[in-house]
Amino acid sequence: MAQPIQRDRPHRGLLPVRLLHAAAERTIPRLPARWRTRLDAPLEPSRLDARAERAIGHYEALDGESRFGLVVIVGIFVFALAFLPMVMAVTTSLAMVKSHYLVNAGDPLKLPPLPQRSTILARDGSVLQHVYFGENRVVVPINRYRESTIDAVLAIEDDGFFQHGPLDFSAIVRAAVTNLIAGGIVEGGSTISQQLVKDTVTGDAPTLARKIREAADAIRLENTYSKEHILGMYLSEVYFGHGAYGMAAAAEYYFARRAPELTVAQAALLAGMIRSPSYYDPLTRPKHALHRRNTVLARMLELGWITSARYAQASSAPIVLSAADRNVAQAAPNSYWTQYVVDSFLSNPAFGPTVKARIRALYQGGLKIYTTLEPSMQRQAEQTLLNRMTGPELPQSALVSIVPQTGAIRTMAVGNAPYGPSQYNLAVDPGGGRTAGSAFKVFTLAAALEAGISPNAVYSGYSPRTIPDCGGGETWTLHNAEPYGGGSFPLWLATADSVNVVFAQVIDQIGPERVAEVAHKMGITTELTPVCPLTLGTSPVSPLDMTSGFATLANDGVHCQPYAIAQVVSSTGKTVYRQKPECSRAIPAWVAQQETHMLEGVVEFGTGTAANIGRPQAGKTGTGQDYQDAWFLGYVPQLATGVWVGYARAEIPMPYVPGYGTGFGGVLAAPIWHDFMLMATQGMPVESFVAPSVSYYSPAPPPPSPSPSPSPTPALSTGPPGDGNNGNGNGNGYGHGH
């Protein structure tokens, strides 16, 4: 602030004030009272005062045009003093300005593209999330704004924008006078073109050199773009607080509205925030924001840009904010699905040659990323997990659905584990992968059928069983999940009843290396240890991989790589990426058809009856060691779905789950699969699987035997009468004895 003038000193400080006072030809209303007192007080004679009187006399003798020129010179002089610590030599200064700042004044100035957020969308085009890094911005063409929104910004920032050139000399002088009187910066003289240059090219360093370059670049800018284009860029560039850049992002953040929907009052509030987004923040300083909004409205009224009635209505309206869309735009993913999409984007060289390039494209490229997610199915999946497996005493769960013919992922849901920065995506990687139990037998079965083993091949079902040098490796002793009465099993029935000792003999016969090879071809991406226990799912896998493997069976042996990103559109509306299904044959079609027919028995009378939805379907249960993981994976011709249930933090046994019983796949996972698929297949045509070329004897299953162990509660049981968890221990309730 300017210091008051001492009474006992010559009034050296009065010269610029007296001169500018006379130049204004009116009383300066913002002149501090103590200065006004000194102006009115008698002056002691001094040389400086005499010179001032002569100068004022000369000024009053000038015509109007000459007076204006003098005012401009004085204003520029005062403005320069605010930024220069010392006055440089005139010749040197002019030479420096010309060589450094004006030499390219005639060249065009192309502004770099503004960083824009990207948008992740569902299959139907609905917005899932906007992602950005640093600047939450969406560029909107100026012709999409309401006229009142543009008027609000111009009224408070640069009301003569369309009348003056790149620089507004009268505004510069007015600001210089005002700031001199106030003793600080209270008013700016920059045009919108200058502000845009400052924000995008020159920066805001408080130096005269920067201001000169800003002025020169503003001239170049208006020689390159139209006024309308410059104003449009400005409306998308300006900052409104909380990471929101541009009117469109601000309208969404504060009002949950699109930019073309802003009312006069809302537009005025945002326009008023441009000077200081933090000081006029309506979230933290609502009174300041309200006063500033009404200042903008008053200026619009003064300029004749709104009527008195509209002003009265807008200025009396309360500030009503909405947070409805506030979390849609975030720097970090907001769900397990968007996290998976972001990871898929950043790991795909199709979106950039380096990770850094892909990060820049994703967070600043203004892309529209259309994903394969089906919102209705996703809601059904989340609701099913909420109903079935949510509560403080219940484990976590995951559900994935894939279209077998393309690999498009339709759902990816996680239950009893709200999304957060420290959460695993259990659908992709449940704690580093989990053991699939008997669900992994489908890969052993595929390898066996391809090797020529008949579905009618008979194996001993006695348990325990010891196999010396199993598969050319170590001796292996194993048990069935529940003791059987002995006897023999054809392979088709051993599949339905998930008899462990039979599949141990099969993998010994064909070799664990071949089983691992087939599993990888069918969709398993993790490393598999080629030993005989692999047939019981001892190598860690994910629900996504397991579902992908079962989708291969649904697609007659052709595996399609799972994908989440279907199409990417640039900020200009051009399609820059379109996913084509990446499919290859994994196993012969007749093998897939034969196995599907055998897996139908799992649902009809085997371990997975709780999954039966009353249409052609196939699937397999799985239970990890000590009931640590429960699985059901199955499919209809149009959709494959996998369900996993377990504890995320560690491999924790589930000998008893409240409301269900022992943690078998047929008890925990199959009912979830049933509930989801019953809803997901509504509206899907009922299709049958292709009949296998090799037939086998399949008698009707015997009636269920009494269950000595706890069954799921009636409210949670969805299978036919007799479903429990007796017999073979997988919850089918039949327990065939042989």
XYZ file of C-alpha atoms in Angstrom, residues 278-619:
342
model
C -10.645 -20.298 -4.542
C -11.882 -16.957 -3.179
C -15.254 -17.240 -4.915
C -15.614 -21.002 -4.431
C -19.346 -21.658 -3.850
C -18.536 -24.850 -1.924
C -16.351 -23.203 0.707
C -17.276 -19.504 0.464
C -20.930 -19.349 -0.602
C -21.454 -15.741 0.539
C -18.494 -14.507 -1.486
C -19.685 -16.506 -4.481
C -23.194 -15.065 -4.195
C -21.933 -11.483 -4.008
C -19.624 -12.030 -6.959
C -22.399 -13.642 -9.009
C -24.638 -10.649 -8.452
C -21.786 -8.321 -9.441
C -21.614 -10.113 -12.775
C -25.377 -9.882 -13.206
C -25.299 -6.165 -12.391
C -22.613 -5.621 -15.013
C -24.713 -7.516 -17.578
C -27.658 -5.257 -16.718
C -25.503 -2.142 -17.009
C -24.362 -3.228 -20.465
C -27.943 -3.901 -21.518
C -27.297 -7.625 -22.035
C -30.120 -8.747 -19.746
C -33.431 -7.132 -18.879
C -34.313 -5.730 -15.484
C -36.791 -8.548 -14.942
C -34.228 -11.204 -15.756
C -31.678 -9.504 -13.530
C -34.118 -9.391 -10.624
C -34.990 -13.039 -11.047
C -31.391 -14.259 -11.378
C -29.917 -12.096 -8.615
C -32.565 -13.213 -6.119
C -32.156 -16.930 -6.875
C -30.278 -18.964 -4.264
C -27.139 -20.848 -5.229
C -28.144 -24.500 -5.650
C -25.257 -26.894 -6.252
C -25.350 -30.567 -7.175
C -22.737 -33.280 -6.607
C -24.548 -35.836 -8.781
C -21.830 -35.894 -11.468
C -18.933 -34.842 -9.277
C -17.425 -38.321 -8.943
C -17.857 -39.242 -12.607
C -14.639 -37.371 -13.409
C -11.686 -38.654 -11.400
C -7.976 -39.012 -11.902
C -8.080 -42.600 -10.600
C -10.482 -45.374 -11.705
C -13.782 -45.435 -9.842
C -14.653 -49.134 -10.159
C -13.119 -52.544 -10.734
C -14.256 -52.401 -14.349
C -12.757 -48.991 -15.150
C -9.581 -50.103 -13.385
C -9.431 -53.104 -15.710
C -10.097 -50.899 -18.749
C -7.334 -48.462 -17.755
C -4.888 -51.333 -17.245
C -5.880 -52.812 -20.612
C -5.349 -49.461 -22.344
C -1.959 -48.767 -20.802
C -0.655 -52.255 -21.589
C -1.722 -52.226 -25.256
C 0.879 -50.909 -27.756
C -1.970 -50.154 -30.173
C -2.632 -47.000 -28.125
C 0.938 -45.693 -28.191
C 4.510 -46.916 -28.672
C 5.483 -46.317 -25.034
C 3.748 -46.370 -21.674
C 4.344 -42.621 -21.368
C 2.641 -42.015 -24.713
C -0.300 -44.168 -23.699
C -0.637 -42.330 -20.383
C -0.728 -39.005 -22.213
C -3.305 -40.309 -24.706
C -5.535 -41.721 -21.976
C -5.465 -38.864 -19.498
C -5.057 -35.861 -21.816
C -6.143 -37.009 -25.266
C -9.884 -36.433 -25.055
C -10.639 -39.984 -26.181
C -13.947 -41.792 -26.064
C -13.283 -45.386 -25.031
C -16.229 -47.654 -25.754
C -16.083 -50.841 -23.708
C -17.852 -54.187 -23.935
C -19.644 -53.881 -20.597
C -23.401 -54.498 -20.736
C -24.886 -52.196 -18.050
C -28.039 -54.252 -17.449
C -26.032 -57.451 -16.980
C -23.545 -55.647 -14.768
C -26.338 -54.399 -12.513
C -27.745 -57.932 -12.348
C -24.335 -59.344 -11.436
C -23.762 -56.769 -8.703
C -27.265 -57.276 -7.324
C -26.849 -61.054 -7.280
C -23.592 -60.829 -5.348
C -25.194 -58.330 -2.999
C -28.136 -60.639 -2.332
C -26.212 -63.886 -2.121
C -22.792 -63.165 -0.673
C -22.642 -59.867 1.205
C -22.264 -59.516 4.950
C -19.642 -59.263 7.702
C -19.387 -63.046 8.173
C -19.453 -63.982 4.498
C -16.525 -64.379 2.087
C -15.833 -62.307 -1.014
C -16.898 -63.249 -4.524
C -16.351 -62.437 -8.188
C -18.361 -62.944 -11.353
C -17.266 -62.646 -14.988
C -19.285 -63.116 -18.193
C -17.872 -63.470 -21.717
C -19.421 -63.791 -25.162
C -17.870 -67.074 -26.425
C -17.945 -66.143 -30.125
C -15.981 -62.873 -29.720
C -14.293 -62.750 -26.305
C -16.158 -59.556 -25.363
C -16.424 -59.229 -21.576
C -20.003 -58.368 -20.616
C -19.732 -58.302 -16.814
C -17.022 -58.055 -14.186
C -18.374 -57.791 -10.650
C -16.877 -58.184 -7.188
C -18.947 -58.893 -4.087
C -18.453 -58.015 -0.423
C -15.338 -55.984 -1.271
C -16.138 -52.335 -2.121
C -13.794 -50.761 -4.621
C -10.861 -48.888 -3.129
C -7.212 -48.120 -3.829
C -5.988 -51.115 -1.822
C -8.461 -53.669 -3.199
C -7.619 -56.480 -5.574
C -9.829 -56.914 -8.587
C -10.901 -60.393 -7.508
C -12.330 -61.140 -10.953
C -8.890 -60.736 -12.509
C -6.458 -61.589 -9.753
C -7.926 -62.831 -6.458
C -4.917 -62.438 -4.216
C -2.438 -63.615 -6.827
C -4.686 -66.327 -8.260
C -6.559 -69.160 -6.538
C -6.776 -72.901 -6.968
C -9.690 -73.959 -9.148
C -10.230 -77.356 -7.587
C -12.232 -79.785 -9.701
C -13.240 -77.046 -12.129
C -9.803 -77.504 -13.696
C -10.776 -81.052 -14.686
C -12.344 -79.667 -17.872
C -8.861 -79.200 -19.321
C -7.852 -82.732 -18.371
C -11.061 -83.996 -19.957
C -10.428 -82.044 -23.186
C -6.900 -83.457 -23.444
C -8.198 -86.968 -22.744
C -10.922 -86.844 -25.394
C -8.483 -85.433 -27.953
C -6.100 -88.275 -27.083
C -8.814 -90.786 -27.995
C -10.091 -91.765 -24.554
C -13.787 -92.592 -24.802
C -16.442 -91.082 -22.536
C -17.387 -94.696 -21.815
C -13.888 -95.631 -20.627
C -14.192 -97.211 -17.154
C -11.948 -96.374 -14.198
C -11.759 -97.539 -10.607
C -13.406 -95.207 -8.111
C -11.873 -96.624 -4.953
C -10.400 -94.044 -2.573
C -7.724 -93.448 -1.378
C -5.548 -94.265 -4.350
C -1.794 -94.226 -4.817
C -0.306 -93.753 -8.288
C 3.439 -94.510 -8.482
C 5.503 -92.139 -10.644
C 2.325 -90.334 -11.701
C 2.727 -88.838 -15.146
C 6.427 -89.649 -15.054
C 6.889 -87.695 -11.849
C 6.420 -88.342 -8.155
C 4.177 -90.899 -6.479
C 0.773 -89.400 -5.671
C -1.754 -90.499 -3.063
C -5.171 -88.817 -3.113
C -8.753 -89.153 -1.888
C -12.179 -88.364 -3.231
C -13.973 -85.413 -1.691
C -16.306 -87.886 0.072
C -15.830 -91.650 0.435
C -17.634 -93.691 -2.215
C -18.805 -97.257 -1.843
C -16.200 -98.365 -4.372
C -16.753 -99.797 -7.811
C -16.057 -98.413 -11.253
C -16.986 -95.201 -13.060
C -17.320 -94.484 -16.753
C -15.597 -91.221 -17.557
C -18.873 -89.412 -18.297
C -20.253 -90.254 -14.836
C -16.942 -89.481 -13.115
C -17.186 -86.053 -14.732
C -20.724 -85.449 -13.478
C -19.825 -86.604 -9.970
C -16.328 -85.033 -10.017
C -14.522 -88.187 -8.851
C -10.940 -87.224 -8.021
C -9.289 -90.641 -8.247
C -10.649 -91.184 -11.766
C -9.153 -87.948 -13.057
C -5.871 -88.774 -11.331
C -5.712 -91.917 -13.450
C -6.597 -89.950 -16.590
C -3.855 -87.344 -16.171
C -1.398 -90.116 -15.417
C -2.461 -91.702 -18.700
C -2.154 -88.633 -20.968
C 0.545 -86.704 -19.058
C 0.333 -83.430 -17.112
C 2.362 -81.555 -19.766
C -0.388 -82.156 -22.301
C -3.063 -80.969 -19.845
C -1.125 -77.734 -19.227
C -0.711 -77.208 -22.968
C -4.428 -77.650 -23.644
C -5.342 -75.355 -20.734
C -3.144 -72.590 -22.125
C -4.659 -72.961 -25.583
C -8.162 -72.774 -24.136
C -7.543 -69.547 -22.221
C -5.414 -69.960 -19.086
C -2.655 -67.312 -19.119
C -0.887 -68.011 -15.804
C 2.010 -70.393 -15.380
C 0.953 -74.000 -14.746
C 3.092 -76.579 -12.969
C 2.911 -79.776 -15.083
C 2.418 -82.352 -12.341
C -0.465 -84.775 -11.774
C -2.183 -82.705 -9.009
C -2.720 -80.064 -11.719
C -5.933 -81.872 -12.656
C -7.342 -80.829 -9.262
C -6.501 -77.180 -9.928
C -3.363 -76.793 -7.819
C -1.881 -74.012 -9.982
C -3.322 -70.520 -9.316
C -5.780 -69.118 -11.841
C -8.229 -66.210 -12.056
C -11.999 -66.145 -12.637
C -11.422 -64.297 -15.914
C -9.081 -66.976 -17.242
C -11.308 -69.826 -16.109
C -14.358 -68.228 -17.703
C -12.366 -67.724 -20.901
C -11.474 -71.422 -20.898
C -15.102 -72.498 -20.526
C -16.113 -70.029 -23.267
C -13.834 -72.010 -25.604
C -16.019 -75.075 -25.039
C -19.154 -73.010 -25.720
C -17.587 -71.844 -29.013
C -16.958 -75.390 -30.295
C -13.274 -75.378 -29.382
C -12.340 -71.933 -30.759
C -10.788 -69.648 -28.151
C -11.370 -65.894 -28.459
C -9.089 -63.643 -26.448
C -11.102 -61.748 -23.774
C -11.201 -57.998 -24.328
C -12.791 -54.970 -22.686
C -12.143 -52.129 -25.172
C -14.263 -52.340 -28.320
C -13.610 -48.967 -29.954
C -11.672 -45.748 -29.372
C -12.702 -42.417 -30.901
C -10.412 -39.356 -30.948
C -11.341 -35.887 -29.734
C -12.124 -34.958 -33.341
C -14.625 -37.798 -33.699
C -12.404 -40.113 -35.760
C -12.332 -43.823 -34.917
C -8.690 -44.621 -34.167
C -9.124 -48.178 -32.878
C -11.642 -50.952 -33.346
C -11.171 -54.328 -31.714
C -11.487 -57.347 -33.946
C -12.028 -60.696 -32.201
C -8.735 -62.548 -31.862
C -9.819 -66.165 -32.175
C -7.945 -69.385 -32.851
C -8.784 -73.037 -32.631
C -7.694 -74.538 -29.334
C -9.217 -78.031 -29.523
C -11.144 -79.880 -32.242
C -14.825 -79.026 -32.521
C -15.878 -82.620 -31.858
C -13.914 -82.602 -28.595
C -15.657 -79.428 -27.406
C -19.062 -80.793 -28.407
C -18.425 -84.102 -26.655
C -17.217 -82.422 -23.497
C -20.137 -80.007 -23.466
C -22.516 -82.976 -23.595
C -20.704 -84.529 -20.620
C -20.766 -81.228 -18.672
C -24.512 -80.986 -19.212
C -24.739 -83.966 -16.881
C -23.022 -81.966 -14.130
C -26.011 -79.613 -14.036
C -28.684 -82.207 -14.748
C -27.752 -84.764 -12.080
C -24.199 -84.124 -10.905
C -22.463 -81.718 -8.573
C -23.910 -78.514 -10.100
C -27.676 -79.023 -9.953
C -28.078 -75.826 -7.949
C -27.086 -73.941 -11.122
C -29.864 -75.370 -13.290
C -31.832 -72.601 -15.048
C -34.070 -74.874 -17.115
C -32.460 -74.491 -20.543
C -29.541 -76.187 -22.329
C -26.471 -75.422 -20.238
C -23.206 -76.990 -19.220
C -20.820 -76.350 -16.348
